[in-house]
Amino acid sequence: MSWCILCHSKMQEQVTWGMLLGTDPDPVACSPCLEKMTKITGPVCAKCGRPMDSASLCTDCVSWNEREEGILKENRSIYSYTATVKEVMNRFKFRGDAEIIRLFEQDIRTAAKKIPRKAVLVPIPLSAERLQERGFNQAELIAGCIRRPIVQPFNRLTSEKQSKKSRKERLAGAPLFTLNPEATVKNLCIVIIDDIYTTGNTVYQAAKLLKKAGAQDISSLTLIRG
Ligand SMILES: [Zn+2]
Ligand SMILES: [Zn+2]
């Protein structure tokens, strides 16, 4: 007998052949909770993975294409940002419940099947203060569920440096990180990993630095499409 990681109720889940054979992990949440974790299925924006009525480009991506053509191949995300997903993410990030990663693991592995064999993963870094506060970087935990090499070519600028910037500067996309001068990303196929894609600013900033340093093929995978 086990307990649901989300609602803490006792779970009486059906044992599947996959679970007996060890190919499917034991479920960590009950079915009603899992159903509330809305996965993105059906047509999405060809570029950013936002759910759409048809697989065309969303208006945000049309504008990104005008500014940053050829930087990011595509973003794909696993879940929609529903109230339940938001609550789960708050627990994961702001209450520092690293165990929650187990809830996402299977869906991350399924999504990762589309990642090229030769790809390396670049998790978006946290600032040192955030990392100390939280004890883990959620993007690294997500990347850790995928069987590909992980590289960290970025240094995150401190939020102190960030907050000295005016709101206008921040909205204009003031730099979030710098590329470590020793990092070698030349000709690499890279998948940037983050927890959420909202405006695209973080992912595009990262992609732009990687491209400048000679990375070949850059896309991103995030848990959530905000
Ligand atoms: Zn539950
Ligand atoms: Zn889009």
Coordinates of N, CA, C and O and ligand atoms in Angstrom, one line a residue, residues 45 47-50 57-58 60-61 225, ligand 2:
C45 N 1.5 25.2 -31.4 CA 2.2 26.1 -32.2 C 3.5 25.4 -32.7 O 4.2 24.8 -31.8
K47 N 6.3 26.3 -33.3 CA 7.5 26.8 -32.7 C 7.6 26.6 -31.2 O 8.5 26.0 -30.7
C48 N 6.6 27.1 -30.5 CA 6.8 27.2 -29.0 C 6.0 26.1 -28.3 O 6.1 26.0 -27.0
G49 N 5.2 25.3 -29.0 CA 4.5 24.2 -28.3 C 3.3 24.6 -27.6 O 2.7 23.8 -26.8
R50 N 2.8 25.8 -27.8 CA 1.6 26.3 -27.1 C 0.4 25.6 -27.7 O 0.3 25.4 -29.0
L57 N 1.8 29.0 -36.5 CA 2.6 29.8 -35.6 C 1.7 30.7 -34.8 O 0.8 31.4 -35.3
C58 N 2.0 30.8 -33.4 CA 1.2 31.7 -32.6 C 1.8 33.2 -32.8 O 2.9 33.3 -33.4
D60 N 3.0 35.3 -30.7 CA 4.3 35.5 -30.0 C 5.5 35.0 -30.9 O 6.5 35.7 -31.0
C61 N 5.3 33.8 -31.5 CA 6.4 33.3 -32.3 C 6.6 34.0 -33.6 O 7.8 34.1 -34.0
R225 N 4.0 24.7 -20.4 CA 3.9 25.8 -21.3 C 3.0 26.8 -20.6 O 1.8 26.5 -20.4
Ligands
ZN2 ZN 4.3 29.9 -30.5

